[in-house]
PDB file of C-alpha atoms in Angstrom:
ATOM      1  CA  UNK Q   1      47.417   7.767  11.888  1.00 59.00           C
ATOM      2  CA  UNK Q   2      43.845   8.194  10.370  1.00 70.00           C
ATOM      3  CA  UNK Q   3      42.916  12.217   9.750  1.00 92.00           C
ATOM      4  CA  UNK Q   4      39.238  10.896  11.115  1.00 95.00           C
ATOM      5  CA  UNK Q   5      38.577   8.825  14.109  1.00 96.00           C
ATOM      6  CA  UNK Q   6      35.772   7.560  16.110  1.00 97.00           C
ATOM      7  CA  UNK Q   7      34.846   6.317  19.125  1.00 97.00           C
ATOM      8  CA  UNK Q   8      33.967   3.301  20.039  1.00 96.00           C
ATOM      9  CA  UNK Q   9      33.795   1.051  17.104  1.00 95.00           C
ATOM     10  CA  UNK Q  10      31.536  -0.834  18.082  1.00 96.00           C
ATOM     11  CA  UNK Q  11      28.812  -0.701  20.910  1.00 97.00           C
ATOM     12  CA  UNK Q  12      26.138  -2.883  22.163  1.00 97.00           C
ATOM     13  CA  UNK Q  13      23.509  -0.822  24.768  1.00 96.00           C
ATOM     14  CA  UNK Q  14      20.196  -1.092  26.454  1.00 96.00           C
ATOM     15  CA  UNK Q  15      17.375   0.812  25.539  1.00 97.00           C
ATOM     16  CA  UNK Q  16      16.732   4.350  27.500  1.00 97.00           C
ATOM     17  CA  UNK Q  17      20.821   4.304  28.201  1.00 96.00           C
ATOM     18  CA  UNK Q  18      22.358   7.275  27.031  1.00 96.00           C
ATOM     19  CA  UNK Q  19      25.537   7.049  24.683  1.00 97.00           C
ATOM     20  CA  UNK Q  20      27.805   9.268  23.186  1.00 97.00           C
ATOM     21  CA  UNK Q  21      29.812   9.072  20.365  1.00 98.00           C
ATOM     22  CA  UNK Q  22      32.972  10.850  19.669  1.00 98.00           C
ATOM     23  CA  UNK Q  23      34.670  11.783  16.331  1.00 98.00           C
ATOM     24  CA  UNK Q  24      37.949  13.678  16.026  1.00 97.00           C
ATOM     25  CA  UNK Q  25      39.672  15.020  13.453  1.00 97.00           C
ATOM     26  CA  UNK Q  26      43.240  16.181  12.528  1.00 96.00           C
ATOM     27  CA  UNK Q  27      42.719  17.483   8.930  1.00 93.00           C
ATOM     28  CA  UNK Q  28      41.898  21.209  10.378  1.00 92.00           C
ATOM     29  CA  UNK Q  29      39.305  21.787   8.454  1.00 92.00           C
ATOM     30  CA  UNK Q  30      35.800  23.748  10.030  1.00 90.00           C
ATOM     31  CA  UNK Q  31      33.083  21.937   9.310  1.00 91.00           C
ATOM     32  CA  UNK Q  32      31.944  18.516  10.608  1.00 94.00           C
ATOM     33  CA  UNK Q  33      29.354  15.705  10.013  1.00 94.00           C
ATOM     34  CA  UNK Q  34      27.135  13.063  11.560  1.00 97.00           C
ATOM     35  CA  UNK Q  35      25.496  10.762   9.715  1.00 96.00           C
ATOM     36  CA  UNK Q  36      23.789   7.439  10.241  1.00 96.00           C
ATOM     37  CA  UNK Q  37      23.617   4.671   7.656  1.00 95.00           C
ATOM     38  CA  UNK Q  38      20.933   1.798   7.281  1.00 93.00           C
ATOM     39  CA  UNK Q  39      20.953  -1.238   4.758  1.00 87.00           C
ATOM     40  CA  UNK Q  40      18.994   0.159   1.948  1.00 86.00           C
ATOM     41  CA  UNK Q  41      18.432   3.645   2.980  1.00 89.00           C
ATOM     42  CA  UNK Q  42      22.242   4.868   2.372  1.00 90.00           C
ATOM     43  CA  UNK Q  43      23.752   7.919   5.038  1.00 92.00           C
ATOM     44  CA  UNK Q  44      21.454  10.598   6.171  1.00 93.00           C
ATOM     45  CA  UNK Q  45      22.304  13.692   8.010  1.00 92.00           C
ATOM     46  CA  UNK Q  46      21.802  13.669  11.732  1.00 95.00           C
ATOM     47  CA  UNK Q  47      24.170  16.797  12.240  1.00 94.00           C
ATOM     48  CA  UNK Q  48      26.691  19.530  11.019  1.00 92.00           C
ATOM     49  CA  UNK Q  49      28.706  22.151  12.185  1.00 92.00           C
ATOM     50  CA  UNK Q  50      30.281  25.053   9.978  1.00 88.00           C
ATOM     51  CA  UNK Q  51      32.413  25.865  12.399  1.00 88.00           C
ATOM     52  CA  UNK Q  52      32.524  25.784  16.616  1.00 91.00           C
ATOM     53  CA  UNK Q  53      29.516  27.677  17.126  1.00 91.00           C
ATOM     54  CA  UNK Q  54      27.848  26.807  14.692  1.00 90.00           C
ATOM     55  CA  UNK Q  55      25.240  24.110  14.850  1.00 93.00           C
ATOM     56  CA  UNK Q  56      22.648  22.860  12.486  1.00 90.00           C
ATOM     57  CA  UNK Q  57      19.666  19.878  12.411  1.00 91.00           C
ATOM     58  CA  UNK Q  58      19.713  17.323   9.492  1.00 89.00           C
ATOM     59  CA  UNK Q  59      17.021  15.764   8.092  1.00 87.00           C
ATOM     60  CA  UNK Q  60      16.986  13.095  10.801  1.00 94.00           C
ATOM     61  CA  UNK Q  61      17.937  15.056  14.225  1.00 95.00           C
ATOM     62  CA  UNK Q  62      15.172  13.507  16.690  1.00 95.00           C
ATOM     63  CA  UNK Q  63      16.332  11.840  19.356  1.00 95.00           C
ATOM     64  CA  UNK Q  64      20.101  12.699  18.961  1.00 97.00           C
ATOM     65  CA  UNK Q  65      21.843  15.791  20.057  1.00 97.00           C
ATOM     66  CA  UNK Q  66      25.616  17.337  19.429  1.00 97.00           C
ATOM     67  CA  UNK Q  67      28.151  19.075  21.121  1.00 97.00           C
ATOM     68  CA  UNK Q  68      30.956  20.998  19.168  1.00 96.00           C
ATOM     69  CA  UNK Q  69      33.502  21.008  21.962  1.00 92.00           C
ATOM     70  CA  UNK Q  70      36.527  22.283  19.703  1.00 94.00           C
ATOM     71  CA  UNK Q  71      37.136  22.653  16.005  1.00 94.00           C
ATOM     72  CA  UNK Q  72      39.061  18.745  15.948  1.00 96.00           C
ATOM     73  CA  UNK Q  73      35.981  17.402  18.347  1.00 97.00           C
ATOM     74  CA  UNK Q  74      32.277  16.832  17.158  1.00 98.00           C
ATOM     75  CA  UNK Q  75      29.874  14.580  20.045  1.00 98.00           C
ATOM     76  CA  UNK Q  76      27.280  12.958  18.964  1.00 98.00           C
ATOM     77  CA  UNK Q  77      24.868  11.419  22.028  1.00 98.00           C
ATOM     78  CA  UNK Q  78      21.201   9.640  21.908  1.00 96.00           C
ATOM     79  CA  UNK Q  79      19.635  10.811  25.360  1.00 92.00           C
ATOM     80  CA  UNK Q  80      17.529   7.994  25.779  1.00 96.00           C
ATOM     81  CA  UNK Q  81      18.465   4.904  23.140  1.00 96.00           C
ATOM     82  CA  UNK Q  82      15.791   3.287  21.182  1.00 96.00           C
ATOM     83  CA  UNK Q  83      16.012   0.303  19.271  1.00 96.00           C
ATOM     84  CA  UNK Q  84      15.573   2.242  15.897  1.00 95.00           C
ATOM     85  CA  UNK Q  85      18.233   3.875  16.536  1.00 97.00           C
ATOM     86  CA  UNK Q  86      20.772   0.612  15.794  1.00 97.00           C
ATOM     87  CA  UNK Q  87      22.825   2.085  12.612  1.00 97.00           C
ATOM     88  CA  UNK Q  88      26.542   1.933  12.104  1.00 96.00           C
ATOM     89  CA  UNK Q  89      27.164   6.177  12.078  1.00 97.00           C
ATOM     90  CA  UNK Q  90      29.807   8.210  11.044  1.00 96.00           C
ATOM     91  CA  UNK Q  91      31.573  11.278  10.920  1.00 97.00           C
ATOM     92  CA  UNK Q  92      32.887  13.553   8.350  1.00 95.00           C
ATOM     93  CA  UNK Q  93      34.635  16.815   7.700  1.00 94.00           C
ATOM     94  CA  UNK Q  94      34.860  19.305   5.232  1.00 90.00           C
ATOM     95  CA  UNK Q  95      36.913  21.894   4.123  1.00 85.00           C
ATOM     96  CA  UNK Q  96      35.339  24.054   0.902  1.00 73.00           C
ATOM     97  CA  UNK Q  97      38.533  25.525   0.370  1.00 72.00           C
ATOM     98  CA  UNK Q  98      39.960  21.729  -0.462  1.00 65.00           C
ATOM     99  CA  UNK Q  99      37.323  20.811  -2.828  1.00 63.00           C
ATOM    100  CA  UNK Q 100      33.942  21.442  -3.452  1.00 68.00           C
ATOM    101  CA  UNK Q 101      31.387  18.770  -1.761  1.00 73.00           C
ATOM    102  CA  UNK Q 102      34.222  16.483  -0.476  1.00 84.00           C
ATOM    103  CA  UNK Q 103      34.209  14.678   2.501  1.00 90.00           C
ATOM    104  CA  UNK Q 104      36.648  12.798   4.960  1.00 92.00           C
ATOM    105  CA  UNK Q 105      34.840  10.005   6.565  1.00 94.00           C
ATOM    106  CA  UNK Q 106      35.731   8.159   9.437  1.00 95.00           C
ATOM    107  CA  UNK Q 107      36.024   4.231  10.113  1.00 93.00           C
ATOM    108  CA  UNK Q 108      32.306   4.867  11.670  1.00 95.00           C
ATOM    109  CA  UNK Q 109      30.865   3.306  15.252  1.00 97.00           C
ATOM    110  CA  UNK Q 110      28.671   0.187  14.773  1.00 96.00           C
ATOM    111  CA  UNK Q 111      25.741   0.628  17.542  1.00 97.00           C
ATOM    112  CA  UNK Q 112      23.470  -1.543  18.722  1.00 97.00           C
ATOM    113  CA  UNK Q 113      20.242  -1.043  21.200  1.00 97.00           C
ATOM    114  CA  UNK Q 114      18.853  -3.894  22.343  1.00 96.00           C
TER     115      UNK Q 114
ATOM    116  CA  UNK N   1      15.200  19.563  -2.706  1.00 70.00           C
ATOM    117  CA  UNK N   2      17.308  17.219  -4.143  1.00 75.00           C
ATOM    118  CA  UNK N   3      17.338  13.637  -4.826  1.00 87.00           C
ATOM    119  CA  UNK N   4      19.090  10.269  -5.762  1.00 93.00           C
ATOM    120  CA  UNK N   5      18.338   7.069  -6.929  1.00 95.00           C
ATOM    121  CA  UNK N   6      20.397   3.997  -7.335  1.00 96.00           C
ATOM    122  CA  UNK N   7      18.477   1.732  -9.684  1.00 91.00           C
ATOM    123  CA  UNK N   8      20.369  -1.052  -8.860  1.00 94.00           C
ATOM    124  CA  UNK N   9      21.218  -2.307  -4.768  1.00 94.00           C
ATOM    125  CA  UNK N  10      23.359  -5.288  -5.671  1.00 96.00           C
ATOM    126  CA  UNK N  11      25.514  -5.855  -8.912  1.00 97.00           C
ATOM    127  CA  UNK N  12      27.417  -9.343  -9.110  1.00 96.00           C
ATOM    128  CA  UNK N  13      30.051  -9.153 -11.689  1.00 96.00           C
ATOM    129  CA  UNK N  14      32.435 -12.076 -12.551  1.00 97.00           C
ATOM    130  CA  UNK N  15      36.252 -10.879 -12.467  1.00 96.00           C
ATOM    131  CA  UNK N  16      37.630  -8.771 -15.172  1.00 97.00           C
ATOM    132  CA  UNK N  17      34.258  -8.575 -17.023  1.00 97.00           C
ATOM    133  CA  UNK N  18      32.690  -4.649 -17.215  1.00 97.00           C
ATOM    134  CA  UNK N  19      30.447  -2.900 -14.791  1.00 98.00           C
ATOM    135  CA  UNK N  20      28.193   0.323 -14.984  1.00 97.00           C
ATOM    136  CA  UNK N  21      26.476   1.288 -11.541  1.00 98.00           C
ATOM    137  CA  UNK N  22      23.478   3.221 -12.303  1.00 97.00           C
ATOM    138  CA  UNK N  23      22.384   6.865 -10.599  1.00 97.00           C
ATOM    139  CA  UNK N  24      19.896   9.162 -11.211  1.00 96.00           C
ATOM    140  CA  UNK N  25      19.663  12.759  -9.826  1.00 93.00           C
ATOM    141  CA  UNK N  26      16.281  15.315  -9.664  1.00 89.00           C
ATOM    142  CA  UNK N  27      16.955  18.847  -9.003  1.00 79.00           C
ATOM    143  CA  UNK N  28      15.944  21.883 -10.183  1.00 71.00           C
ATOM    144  CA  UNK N  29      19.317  23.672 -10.136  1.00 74.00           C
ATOM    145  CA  UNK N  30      22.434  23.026 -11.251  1.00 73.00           C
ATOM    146  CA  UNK N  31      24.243  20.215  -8.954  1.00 79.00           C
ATOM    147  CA  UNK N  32      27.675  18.646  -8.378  1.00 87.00           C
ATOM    148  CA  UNK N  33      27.842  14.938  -8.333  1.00 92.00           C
ATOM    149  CA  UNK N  34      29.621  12.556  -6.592  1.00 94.00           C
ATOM    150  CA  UNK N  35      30.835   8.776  -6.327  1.00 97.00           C
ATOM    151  CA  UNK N  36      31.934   7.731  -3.071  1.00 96.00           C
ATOM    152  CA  UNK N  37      32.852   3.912  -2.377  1.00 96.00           C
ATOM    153  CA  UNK N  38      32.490   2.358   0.963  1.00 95.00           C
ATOM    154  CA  UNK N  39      35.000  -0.950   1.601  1.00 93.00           C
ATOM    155  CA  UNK N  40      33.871  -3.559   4.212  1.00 89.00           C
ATOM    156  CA  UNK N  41      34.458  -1.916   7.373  1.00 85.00           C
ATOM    157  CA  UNK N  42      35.794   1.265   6.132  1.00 88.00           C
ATOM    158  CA  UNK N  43      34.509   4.679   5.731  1.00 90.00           C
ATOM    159  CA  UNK N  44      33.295   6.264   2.842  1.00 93.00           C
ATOM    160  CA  UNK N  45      36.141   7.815   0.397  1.00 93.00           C
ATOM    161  CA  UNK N  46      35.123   9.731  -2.455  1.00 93.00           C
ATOM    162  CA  UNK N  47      36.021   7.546  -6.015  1.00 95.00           C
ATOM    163  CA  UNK N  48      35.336  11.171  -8.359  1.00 95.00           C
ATOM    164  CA  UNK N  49      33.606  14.221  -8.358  1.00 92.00           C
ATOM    165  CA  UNK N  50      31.649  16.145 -11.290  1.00 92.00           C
ATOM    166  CA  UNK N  51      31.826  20.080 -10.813  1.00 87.00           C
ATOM    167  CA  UNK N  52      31.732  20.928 -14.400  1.00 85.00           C
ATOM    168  CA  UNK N  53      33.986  20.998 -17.565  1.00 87.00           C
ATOM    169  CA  UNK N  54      33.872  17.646 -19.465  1.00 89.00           C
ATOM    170  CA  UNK N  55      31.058  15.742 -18.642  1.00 91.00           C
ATOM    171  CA  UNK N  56      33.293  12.270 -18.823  1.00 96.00           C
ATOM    172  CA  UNK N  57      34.982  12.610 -15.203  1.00 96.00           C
ATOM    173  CA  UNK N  58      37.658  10.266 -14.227  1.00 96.00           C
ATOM    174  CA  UNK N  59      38.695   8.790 -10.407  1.00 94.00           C
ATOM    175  CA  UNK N  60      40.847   6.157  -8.934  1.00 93.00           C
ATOM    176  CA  UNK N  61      41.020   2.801  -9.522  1.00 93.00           C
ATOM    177  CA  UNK N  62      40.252   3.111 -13.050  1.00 96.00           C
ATOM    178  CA  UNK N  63      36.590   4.006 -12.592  1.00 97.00           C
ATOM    179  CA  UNK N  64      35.012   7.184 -14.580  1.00 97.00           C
ATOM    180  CA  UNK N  65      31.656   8.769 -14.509  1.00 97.00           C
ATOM    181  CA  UNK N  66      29.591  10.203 -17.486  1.00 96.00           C
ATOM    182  CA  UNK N  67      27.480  13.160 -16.731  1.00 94.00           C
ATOM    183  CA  UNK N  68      24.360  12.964 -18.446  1.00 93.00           C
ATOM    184  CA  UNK N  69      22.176  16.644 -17.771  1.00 90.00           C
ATOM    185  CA  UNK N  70      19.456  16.028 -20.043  1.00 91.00           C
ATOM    186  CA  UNK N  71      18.579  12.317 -18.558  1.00 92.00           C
ATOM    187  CA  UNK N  72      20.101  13.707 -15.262  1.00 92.00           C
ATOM    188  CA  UNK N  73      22.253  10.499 -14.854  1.00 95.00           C
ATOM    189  CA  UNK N  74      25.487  10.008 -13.422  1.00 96.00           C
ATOM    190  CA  UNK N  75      26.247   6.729 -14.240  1.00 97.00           C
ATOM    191  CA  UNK N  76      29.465   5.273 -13.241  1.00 98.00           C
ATOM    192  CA  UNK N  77      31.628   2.708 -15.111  1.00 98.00           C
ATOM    193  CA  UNK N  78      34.606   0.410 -15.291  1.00 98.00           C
ATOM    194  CA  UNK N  79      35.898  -1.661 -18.158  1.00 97.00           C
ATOM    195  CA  UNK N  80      37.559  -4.526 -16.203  1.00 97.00           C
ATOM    196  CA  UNK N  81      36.666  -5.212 -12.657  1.00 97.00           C
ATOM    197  CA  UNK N  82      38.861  -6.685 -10.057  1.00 96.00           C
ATOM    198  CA  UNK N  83      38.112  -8.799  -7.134  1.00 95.00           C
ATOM    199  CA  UNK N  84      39.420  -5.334  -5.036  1.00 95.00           C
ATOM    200  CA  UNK N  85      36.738  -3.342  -6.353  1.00 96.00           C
ATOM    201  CA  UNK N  86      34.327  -5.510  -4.379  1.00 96.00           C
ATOM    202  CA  UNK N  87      32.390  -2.658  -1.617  1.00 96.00           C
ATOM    203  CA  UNK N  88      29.283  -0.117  -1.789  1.00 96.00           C
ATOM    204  CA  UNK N  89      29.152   2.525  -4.032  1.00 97.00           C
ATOM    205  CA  UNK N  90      27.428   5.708  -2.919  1.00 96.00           C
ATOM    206  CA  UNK N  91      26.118   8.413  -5.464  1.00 96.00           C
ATOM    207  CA  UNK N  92      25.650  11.626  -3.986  1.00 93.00           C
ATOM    208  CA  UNK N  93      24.698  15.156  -5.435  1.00 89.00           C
ATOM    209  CA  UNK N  94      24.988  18.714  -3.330  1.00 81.00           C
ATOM    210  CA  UNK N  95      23.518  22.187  -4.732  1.00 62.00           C
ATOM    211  CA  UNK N  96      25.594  24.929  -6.135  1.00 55.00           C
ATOM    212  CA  UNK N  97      25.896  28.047  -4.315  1.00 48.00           C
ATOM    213  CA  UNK N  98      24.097  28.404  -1.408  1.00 52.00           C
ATOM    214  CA  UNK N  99      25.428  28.764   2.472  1.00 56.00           C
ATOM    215  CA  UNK N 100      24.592  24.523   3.140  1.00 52.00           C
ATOM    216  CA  UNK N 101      26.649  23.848  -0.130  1.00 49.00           C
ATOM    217  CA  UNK N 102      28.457  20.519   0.737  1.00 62.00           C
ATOM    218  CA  UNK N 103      25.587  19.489   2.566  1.00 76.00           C
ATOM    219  CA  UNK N 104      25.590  16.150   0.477  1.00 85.00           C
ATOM    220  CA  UNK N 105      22.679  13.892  -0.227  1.00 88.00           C
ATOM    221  CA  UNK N 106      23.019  10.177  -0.994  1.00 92.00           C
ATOM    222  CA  UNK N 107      21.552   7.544  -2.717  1.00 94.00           C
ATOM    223  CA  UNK N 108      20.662   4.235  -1.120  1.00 94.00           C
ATOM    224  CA  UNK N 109      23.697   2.547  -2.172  1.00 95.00           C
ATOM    225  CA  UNK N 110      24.957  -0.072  -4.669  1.00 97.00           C
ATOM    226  CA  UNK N 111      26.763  -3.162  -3.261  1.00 96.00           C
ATOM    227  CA  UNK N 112      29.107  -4.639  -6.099  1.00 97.00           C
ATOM    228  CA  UNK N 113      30.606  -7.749  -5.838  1.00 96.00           C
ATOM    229  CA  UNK N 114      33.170  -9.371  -7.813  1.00 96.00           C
ATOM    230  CA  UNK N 115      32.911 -13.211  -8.352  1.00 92.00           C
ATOM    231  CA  UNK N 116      36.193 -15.193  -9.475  1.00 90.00           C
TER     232      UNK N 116
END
């Protein structure tokens, strides 16, 4: 089974719906990761989380929001979906006690806004 | 702040010939740097990781990275590509030492692709 998953895979929505996006984790380790990616722009940081209540903007935070619900669970939901906001995003965890700056990704959630 | 660029966003590279994938850093501190490789519809895994030591780094899959501090280049390298090593390649750098440390930043990506 994969140490990082995420839910859906793939969505198609309207704009103004709200979605959320789930990523869980089995690796145990604290902190957590959103990011978005874009042809040509690489992955940005939308979110992290050192630890349950611990929650922290990226550089590109409008418009989404998080939820840490447990240490294995980080949300991810767009309150109102915009267009722009079509990326294929992912999660990732961390654990600096594993290895400095690494990251576990998951399979990432293809969305669309239409 | 911190920054990357990936001089190059495709590289098409005929089977077994050699391939370097070109990154360059700016910081003003002293940074660890990464090479993370993205296959079609997969996540991100990292490839190898500079932290400090020998400034040749090695990874999986037969690709190494040299570390470069005074052109602040990270460029990354294999002698004999195989039709498997076709996917994105990610360079990414993260500061030393302060409470956001693995709070990575990437560059815009380098798609290689390996022609028979």
């Amino acid at each position: 089974d994969a140490d990082v998953t995420q839910t859906p895979r793939n969505r198609i929505t309207k704009t103004g719906k709200r979605i959320m996006l789930e990523c869980s984790q089995t690796k145990g380790h604290d902190r957590m990761y959103w990011y978005r990616q874009d042809p040509g722009l690489g992955l940005r940081l939308i979110y992290y989380s050192f630890d349950v209540k611990d929650i922290n903007k990226g550089e590109i935070s409008d418009g989404y929001s998080v939820s840490r619900q447990a240490q294995a669970k980080f949300s991810l939901s767009l309150e109102s979906a915009i267009p722009n906001q079509t990326a294929l995003y992912f999660c990732a965890t961390s654990d600096p006690g594993q290895g400095v700056g690494e990251q576990y990704f998951g399979p990432g959630t293809r969305l669309t806004v239409t | 702040a911190q920054s990357v660029t990936q001089l190059d966003s495709q590289v098409p590279v005929f089977e077994e010939a050699p391939v370097e994938l070109r990154c360059n850093y700016s910081s003003s501190v002293s940074v660890y740097l990464f090479w993370y490789v993205q296959y079609p519809n997969q996540g991100l895994q990292l490839l190898l990781k500079y932290l400090s030591g020998s400034t040749l780094v090695k990874g999986i899959n037969g690709f190494e990275a040299e570390f470069n501090k005074s052109q602040t280049s990270f460029h990354l390298r294999k002698p004999s590509v195989h039709i498997s090593d076709t996917a994105e390649y990610f360079c990414a750098v993260n500061r030393v030492g302060i409470q956001g440390a693995q709070k990575l930043v990437f560059g815009q990506g380098t798609r290689l692709t390996i022609n028979p």
